[in-house]
mmCIF file of C-alpha atoms and ligand atoms in Angstrom:
data_model
loop_
_atom_site.group_PDB
_atom_site.id
_atom_site.type_symbol
_atom_site.label_atom_id
_atom_site.label_comp_id
_atom_site.label_asym_id
_atom_site.label_seq_id
_atom_site.Cartn_x
_atom_site.Cartn_y
_atom_site.Cartn_z
ATOM 1 C CA MET A 1 -47.896 -151.271 -72.382
ATOM 2 C CA SER A 2 -46.805 -148.422 -70.157
ATOM 3 C CA ARG A 3 -47.509 -146.042 -73.039
ATOM 4 C CA SER A 4 -51.179 -146.965 -73.232
ATOM 5 C CA LEU A 5 -51.418 -146.689 -69.463
ATOM 6 C CA GLY A 6 -49.931 -143.217 -69.719
ATOM 7 C CA ALA A 7 -52.504 -142.198 -72.279
ATOM 8 C CA ALA A 8 -55.322 -143.431 -70.064
ATOM 9 C CA CYS A 9 -53.885 -141.522 -67.138
ATOM 10 C CA GLY A 10 -53.670 -138.403 -69.264
ATOM 11 C CA LEU A 11 -57.397 -138.553 -69.846
ATOM 12 C CA ALA A 12 -58.059 -138.884 -66.140
ATOM 13 C CA ALA A 13 -55.793 -135.969 -65.288
ATOM 14 C CA GLY A 14 -57.493 -133.113 -63.568
ATOM 15 C CA LEU A 15 -60.484 -135.097 -62.428
ATOM 16 C CA VAL A 16 -59.195 -136.611 -59.232
ATOM 17 C CA VAL A 17 -55.886 -135.912 -57.529
ATOM 18 C CA ALA A 18 -55.646 -139.542 -56.458
ATOM 19 C CA ALA A 19 -55.914 -140.616 -60.086
ATOM 20 C CA ILE A 20 -53.083 -138.296 -61.013
ATOM 21 C CA THR A 21 -50.947 -139.557 -58.149
ATOM 22 C CA GLY A 22 -51.574 -143.082 -59.382
ATOM 23 C CA CYS A 23 -50.193 -142.074 -62.755
ATOM 24 C CA VAL A 24 -46.873 -140.771 -61.514
ATOM 25 C CA PRO A 25 -44.690 -143.727 -62.566
ATOM 26 C CA ASP A 26 -45.958 -143.330 -66.141
ATOM 27 C CA THR A 27 -45.109 -139.656 -66.387
ATOM 28 C CA ARG A 28 -41.365 -140.103 -65.908
ATOM 29 C CA PRO A 29 -39.568 -138.692 -68.937
ATOM 30 C CA GLU A 30 -37.755 -141.315 -70.958
ATOM 31 C CA ALA A 31 -34.522 -139.328 -70.938
ATOM 32 C CA CYS A 32 -33.987 -138.306 -67.341
ATOM 33 C CA ASP A 33 -30.314 -137.690 -68.074
ATOM 34 C CA ALA A 34 -31.043 -135.231 -70.899
ATOM 35 C CA PRO A 35 -29.897 -131.793 -69.742
ATOM 36 C CA SER A 36 -33.018 -130.106 -71.032
ATOM 37 C CA ILE A 37 -36.631 -130.901 -71.780
ATOM 38 C CA THR A 38 -39.326 -128.995 -73.627
ATOM 39 C CA LEU A 39 -42.976 -129.782 -73.036
ATOM 40 C CA GLU A 40 -45.808 -128.455 -75.162
ATOM 41 C CA LEU A 41 -49.063 -127.865 -73.356
ATOM 42 C CA GLU A 42 -52.479 -126.553 -74.216
ATOM 43 C CA LEU A 43 -54.398 -124.347 -71.837
ATOM 44 C CA THR A 44 -58.147 -123.811 -71.800
ATOM 45 C CA ILE A 45 -60.408 -122.175 -69.242
ATOM 46 C CA ASP A 46 -60.545 -125.325 -67.121
ATOM 47 C CA SER A 47 -57.819 -127.644 -68.300
ATOM 48 C CA LEU A 48 -54.236 -128.133 -69.241
ATOM 49 C CA THR A 49 -53.341 -130.850 -71.769
ATOM 50 C CA PRO A 50 -51.475 -132.940 -70.922
ATOM 51 C CA GLY A 51 -52.429 -132.255 -67.324
ATOM 52 C CA THR A 52 -49.448 -134.008 -65.799
ATOM 53 C CA PRO A 53 -46.291 -132.489 -67.242
ATOM 54 C CA ALA A 54 -43.288 -134.261 -65.766
ATOM 55 C CA VAL A 55 -39.558 -133.659 -65.750
ATOM 56 C CA CYS A 56 -36.546 -134.746 -63.728
ATOM 57 C CA ARG A 57 -34.764 -132.751 -61.082
ATOM 58 C CA ASP A 58 -31.993 -130.469 -62.368
ATOM 59 C CA GLN A 59 -33.318 -130.497 -65.922
ATOM 60 C CA GLU A 60 -33.553 -127.232 -67.791
ATOM 61 C CA VAL A 61 -37.278 -127.081 -68.446
ATOM 62 C CA THR A 62 -39.181 -125.122 -71.045
ATOM 63 C CA LEU A 63 -42.956 -125.231 -70.853
ATOM 64 C CA VAL A 64 -44.521 -123.977 -74.067
ATOM 65 C CA ILE A 65 -48.140 -123.260 -73.278
ATOM 66 C CA ALA A 66 -50.566 -122.523 -76.107
ATOM 67 C CA SER A 67 -53.235 -120.515 -74.370
ATOM 68 C CA GLY A 68 -56.878 -120.193 -75.264
ATOM 69 C CA VAL A 69 -57.616 -117.910 -72.323
ATOM 70 C CA ASP A 70 -56.499 -114.761 -70.561
ATOM 71 C CA GLY A 71 -55.293 -115.291 -67.039
ATOM 72 C CA VAL A 72 -52.392 -116.011 -64.755
ATOM 73 C CA VAL A 73 -50.750 -119.418 -64.568
ATOM 74 C CA HIS A 74 -48.696 -120.556 -61.648
ATOM 75 C CA ILE A 75 -47.258 -123.662 -60.095
ATOM 76 C CA HIS A 76 -47.984 -123.833 -56.377
ATOM 77 C CA GLY A 77 -44.885 -124.441 -54.323
ATOM 78 C CA TYR A 78 -42.687 -123.636 -57.300
ATOM 79 C CA ASP A 79 -43.370 -119.900 -57.351
ATOM 80 C CA ALA A 80 -39.848 -119.041 -56.234
ATOM 81 C CA ILE A 81 -38.455 -120.903 -59.247
ATOM 82 C CA VAL A 82 -41.225 -120.131 -61.759
ATOM 83 C CA PRO A 83 -42.921 -116.814 -61.046
ATOM 84 C CA ALA A 84 -46.625 -116.582 -61.881
ATOM 85 C CA ALA A 85 -46.998 -115.614 -65.523
ATOM 86 C CA ALA A 86 -49.722 -113.988 -67.584
ATOM 87 C CA ALA A 87 -51.261 -116.010 -70.401
ATOM 88 C CA SER A 88 -53.159 -114.408 -73.264
ATOM 89 C CA ALA A 89 -55.708 -116.076 -75.510
ATOM 90 C CA GLY A 90 -54.192 -116.974 -78.859
ATOM 91 C CA GLU A 91 -50.659 -116.536 -77.625
ATOM 92 C CA GLU A 92 -47.866 -118.796 -76.525
ATOM 93 C CA LEU A 93 -46.540 -118.562 -72.988
ATOM 94 C CA ARG A 94 -43.006 -119.837 -72.480
ATOM 95 C CA LEU A 95 -41.716 -120.683 -69.032
ATOM 96 C CA SER A 96 -38.042 -121.601 -68.771
ATOM 97 C CA PHE A 97 -36.433 -122.646 -65.539
ATOM 98 C CA ILE A 98 -34.272 -125.232 -63.807
ATOM 99 C CA ALA A 99 -36.315 -127.853 -61.955
ATOM 100 C CA GLU A 100 -34.371 -127.506 -58.730
ATOM 101 C CA ARG A 101 -36.759 -129.341 -56.439
ATOM 102 C CA SER A 102 -38.395 -132.723 -56.870
ATOM 103 C CA GLY A 103 -41.984 -133.357 -55.892
ATOM 104 C CA GLN A 104 -45.484 -132.713 -57.123
ATOM 105 C CA TYR A 105 -46.913 -129.234 -57.487
ATOM 106 C CA PRO A 106 -50.467 -128.226 -58.402
ATOM 107 C CA ILE A 107 -50.757 -126.045 -61.500
ATOM 108 C CA GLU A 108 -53.368 -123.340 -61.211
ATOM 109 C CA LEU A 109 -55.034 -120.921 -63.566
ATOM 110 C CA HIS A 110 -56.473 -117.676 -62.300
ATOM 111 C CA PRO A 111 -58.745 -116.612 -65.165
ATOM 112 C CA ALA A 112 -58.761 -112.885 -65.928
ATOM 113 C CA ASP A 113 -62.471 -112.592 -65.152
ATOM 114 C CA ASP A 114 -62.379 -114.784 -62.044
ATOM 115 C CA PRO A 115 -59.512 -114.397 -59.580
ATOM 116 C CA THR A 116 -60.350 -117.708 -57.934
ATOM 117 C CA GLY A 117 -57.738 -120.281 -58.809
ATOM 118 C CA VAL A 118 -58.752 -123.255 -60.919
ATOM 119 C CA SER A 119 -56.703 -126.416 -60.520
ATOM 120 C CA ILE A 120 -55.690 -127.518 -64.020
ATOM 121 C CA GLY A 121 -52.966 -130.064 -63.479
ATOM 122 C CA VAL A 122 -50.013 -131.337 -61.527
ATOM 123 C CA PHE A 123 -46.367 -130.654 -62.309
ATOM 124 C CA THR A 124 -44.125 -133.533 -61.307
ATOM 125 C CA VAL A 125 -40.369 -133.343 -60.817
ATOM 126 C CA HIS A 126 -38.890 -136.814 -60.473
ATOM 127 C CA GLU A 127 -35.677 -137.664 -58.735
ATOM 128 C CA PRO A 128 -33.188 -138.435 -61.520
HETATM 129 CU CU1 CU B 201 -53.170 -120.075 -57.267
#
């Protein structure tokens, strides 16, 4: 039941922030007590899939982002923990860090040919 809800929320991700916020309970990782978590994501010019990557506080996180575009990816409010990183089309961007702070943080792409940030998702760090 909650799985199908999660899938529906995944489709809505990126359209409306309120919709994403409504999905938060479904994004909680099943193993909050696992020391580490690896999430595979796909990046295009205007979207990240899944758009609501979620982890638990204190987890060692690895985001593996398969990129279809050139640009800079960053997580607003998490820049001190995850510095902005360059993505290249056809390459894999790996971001490894400890999720030290819980909360929700917008993920933004600054495409190489357009410095204006595009909101592509929300990174959620749950309380364990
Ligand atoms: Cu930005």
